[in-house]
Amino acid sequence: MDRRENAELYAAFEALLDAGPEPPLPSVTDAAVAGGRRIRRRRTAVALAGALVVAVCGVTTAVNVADSRPGPVQQPLAPPTPTQEPTEAPTPVATPEPAPG
């Protein structure tokens, strides 16, 4: 680079600096506080969503386990009434003796 190029470059930088006032720099502390709040809100939202998912899974599991167990067998309160009269014991049938042979 020769001197003339340096002078042109210097003039370009001077033009940029003289163009207007510099923008104000934001406060580093304010940015850190805002970032911390954002992180805490996000962490709280994720924790609540996780707790809700665990609660829903627990309730669903409890309902399914309760439905899968067999219910108690209900015993009748009184013995069933007979629909017909009991018959007498059958008479024994005589077994034939084998014929002599």
PDB file of C-alpha atoms in Angstrom:
ATOM      1  CA  MET A   1       0.000   0.000   0.000  1.00  0.00           C
ATOM      2  CA  ASP A   2       1.302   3.364  -0.825  1.00  0.00           C
ATOM      3  CA  ARG A   3       0.565   6.650   0.907  1.00  0.00           C
ATOM      4  CA  ARG A   4      -2.225   7.619  -1.421  1.00  0.00           C
ATOM      5  CA  GLU A   5      -4.206   4.448  -0.655  1.00  0.00           C
ATOM      6  CA  ASN A   6      -3.654   5.031   3.044  1.00  0.00           C
ATOM      7  CA  ALA A   7      -4.980   8.550   2.699  1.00  0.00           C
ATOM      8  CA  GLU A   8      -8.096   7.326   0.853  1.00  0.00           C
ATOM      9  CA  LEU A   9      -8.703   4.698   3.485  1.00  0.00           C
ATOM     10  CA  TYR A  10      -8.190   7.262   6.245  1.00  0.00           C
ATOM     11  CA  ALA A  11     -10.660   9.612   4.552  1.00  0.00           C
ATOM     12  CA  ALA A  12     -13.256   6.812   4.261  1.00  0.00           C
ATOM     13  CA  PHE A  13     -12.980   6.054   7.981  1.00  0.00           C
ATOM     14  CA  GLU A  14     -13.254   9.756   8.815  1.00  0.00           C
ATOM     15  CA  ALA A  15     -16.425   9.975   6.706  1.00  0.00           C
ATOM     16  CA  LEU A  16     -17.964   7.041   8.590  1.00  0.00           C
ATOM     17  CA  LEU A  17     -17.099   8.514  11.976  1.00  0.00           C
ATOM     18  CA  ASP A  18     -18.413  11.959  11.060  1.00  0.00           C
ATOM     19  CA  ALA A  19     -21.680  10.575   9.602  1.00  0.00           C
ATOM     20  CA  GLY A  20     -23.614  10.773  12.859  1.00  0.00           C
ATOM     21  CA  PRO A  21     -23.580  10.102  16.540  1.00  0.00           C
ATOM     22  CA  GLU A  22     -22.686   6.624  17.698  1.00  0.00           C
ATOM     23  CA  PRO A  23     -25.600   4.481  18.774  1.00  0.00           C
ATOM     24  CA  PRO A  24     -25.885   4.102  22.528  1.00  0.00           C
ATOM     25  CA  LEU A  25     -24.543   0.837  23.878  1.00  0.00           C
ATOM     26  CA  PRO A  26     -27.046  -1.140  25.923  1.00  0.00           C
ATOM     27  CA  SER A  27     -26.254  -1.798  29.549  1.00  0.00           C
ATOM     28  CA  VAL A  28     -24.569  -5.122  30.079  1.00  0.00           C
ATOM     29  CA  THR A  29     -26.238  -5.465  33.467  1.00  0.00           C
ATOM     30  CA  ASP A  30     -29.722  -4.881  32.053  1.00  0.00           C
ATOM     31  CA  ALA A  31     -29.099  -7.465  29.339  1.00  0.00           C
ATOM     32  CA  ALA A  32     -27.897 -10.001  31.919  1.00  0.00           C
ATOM     33  CA  VAL A  33     -30.930  -9.432  34.150  1.00  0.00           C
ATOM     34  CA  ALA A  34     -33.317  -9.807  31.200  1.00  0.00           C
ATOM     35  CA  GLY A  35     -31.523 -12.981  30.082  1.00  0.00           C
ATOM     36  CA  GLY A  36     -31.732 -14.431  33.591  1.00  0.00           C
ATOM     37  CA  ARG A  37     -35.470 -13.755  33.761  1.00  0.00           C
ATOM     38  CA  ARG A  38     -35.973 -15.389  30.373  1.00  0.00           C
ATOM     39  CA  ILE A  39     -34.011 -18.464  31.451  1.00  0.00           C
ATOM     40  CA  ARG A  40     -35.972 -18.772  34.737  1.00  0.00           C
ATOM     41  CA  ARG A  41     -39.316 -18.450  32.932  1.00  0.00           C
ATOM     42  CA  ARG A  42     -38.302 -21.092  30.418  1.00  0.00           C
ATOM     43  CA  ARG A  43     -37.070 -23.427  33.169  1.00  0.00           C
ATOM     44  CA  THR A  44     -40.331 -23.002  35.102  1.00  0.00           C
ATOM     45  CA  ALA A  45     -42.433 -23.683  31.998  1.00  0.00           C
ATOM     46  CA  VAL A  46     -40.451 -26.836  31.189  1.00  0.00           C
ATOM     47  CA  ALA A  47     -40.731 -28.069  34.797  1.00  0.00           C
ATOM     48  CA  LEU A  48     -44.503 -27.506  34.842  1.00  0.00           C
ATOM     49  CA  ALA A  49     -44.923 -29.264  31.500  1.00  0.00           C
ATOM     50  CA  GLY A  50     -42.861 -32.213  32.748  1.00  0.00           C
ATOM     51  CA  ALA A  51     -44.882 -32.452  35.955  1.00  0.00           C
ATOM     52  CA  LEU A  52     -48.105 -32.368  33.951  1.00  0.00           C
ATOM     53  CA  VAL A  53     -46.896 -35.185  31.684  1.00  0.00           C
ATOM     54  CA  VAL A  54     -45.897 -37.303  34.695  1.00  0.00           C
ATOM     55  CA  ALA A  55     -49.278 -36.694  36.351  1.00  0.00           C
ATOM     56  CA  VAL A  56     -51.200 -37.635  33.198  1.00  0.00           C
ATOM     57  CA  CYS A  57     -49.123 -40.810  32.771  1.00  0.00           C
ATOM     58  CA  GLY A  58     -49.681 -41.737  36.419  1.00  0.00           C
ATOM     59  CA  VAL A  59     -53.435 -41.259  36.247  1.00  0.00           C
ATOM     60  CA  THR A  60     -53.650 -43.181  32.969  1.00  0.00           C
ATOM     61  CA  THR A  61     -51.626 -46.058  34.410  1.00  0.00           C
ATOM     62  CA  ALA A  62     -53.707 -46.152  37.594  1.00  0.00           C
ATOM     63  CA  VAL A  63     -56.960 -46.240  35.636  1.00  0.00           C
ATOM     64  CA  ASN A  64     -55.700 -48.987  33.324  1.00  0.00           C
ATOM     65  CA  VAL A  65     -54.414 -51.102  36.212  1.00  0.00           C
ATOM     66  CA  ALA A  66     -57.694 -50.711  38.096  1.00  0.00           C
ATOM     67  CA  ASP A  67     -59.687 -51.716  35.009  1.00  0.00           C
ATOM     68  CA  SER A  68     -57.556 -54.792  34.336  1.00  0.00           C
ATOM     69  CA  ARG A  69     -58.144 -56.400  37.753  1.00  0.00           C
ATOM     70  CA  PRO A  70     -61.067 -58.819  37.908  1.00  0.00           C
ATOM     71  CA  GLY A  71     -63.948 -57.546  39.957  1.00  0.00           C
ATOM     72  CA  PRO A  72     -65.144 -59.375  43.056  1.00  0.00           C
ATOM     73  CA  VAL A  73     -67.477 -62.277  42.386  1.00  0.00           C
ATOM     74  CA  GLN A  74     -70.876 -61.506  43.829  1.00  0.00           C
ATOM     75  CA  GLN A  75     -72.334 -64.283  45.927  1.00  0.00           C
ATOM     76  CA  PRO A  76     -76.094 -64.711  45.739  1.00  0.00           C
ATOM     77  CA  LEU A  77     -77.930 -63.484  48.810  1.00  0.00           C
ATOM     78  CA  ALA A  78     -80.231 -66.517  48.934  1.00  0.00           C
ATOM     79  CA  PRO A  79     -79.879 -69.992  47.486  1.00  0.00           C
ATOM     80  CA  PRO A  80     -81.455 -70.381  44.063  1.00  0.00           C
ATOM     81  CA  THR A  81     -85.035 -71.627  44.085  1.00  0.00           C
ATOM     82  CA  PRO A  82     -85.566 -74.952  42.354  1.00  0.00           C
ATOM     83  CA  THR A  83     -87.647 -74.834  39.199  1.00  0.00           C
ATOM     84  CA  GLN A  84     -88.825 -78.438  39.461  1.00  0.00           C
ATOM     85  CA  GLU A  85     -89.367 -80.901  42.246  1.00  0.00           C
ATOM     86  CA  PRO A  86     -86.451 -83.139  43.069  1.00  0.00           C
ATOM     87  CA  THR A  87     -86.874 -86.652  41.740  1.00  0.00           C
ATOM     88  CA  GLU A  88     -86.431 -89.803  43.766  1.00  0.00           C
ATOM     89  CA  ALA A  89     -83.162 -91.605  43.593  1.00  0.00           C
ATOM     90  CA  PRO A  90     -83.045 -93.949  40.606  1.00  0.00           C
ATOM     91  CA  THR A  91     -83.694 -97.589  41.394  1.00  0.00           C
ATOM     92  CA  PRO A  92     -80.688 -99.772  40.935  1.00  0.00           C
ATOM     93  CA  VAL A  93     -80.751-101.818  37.792  1.00  0.00           C
ATOM     94  CA  ALA A  94     -79.980-105.469  38.292  1.00  0.00           C
ATOM     95  CA  THR A  95     -76.866-106.616  36.475  1.00  0.00           C
ATOM     96  CA  PRO A  96     -77.547-109.821  34.552  1.00  0.00           C
ATOM     97  CA  GLU A  97     -75.494-112.841  35.532  1.00  0.00           C
ATOM     98  CA  PRO A  98     -73.440-114.444  32.785  1.00  0.00           C
ATOM     99  CA  ALA A  99     -74.989-117.615  31.412  1.00  0.00           C
ATOM    100  CA  PRO A 100     -73.273-120.861  32.337  1.00  0.00           C
ATOM    101  CA  GLY A 101     -71.217-122.048  29.681  1.00  0.00           C
TER     102      GLY A 101
END
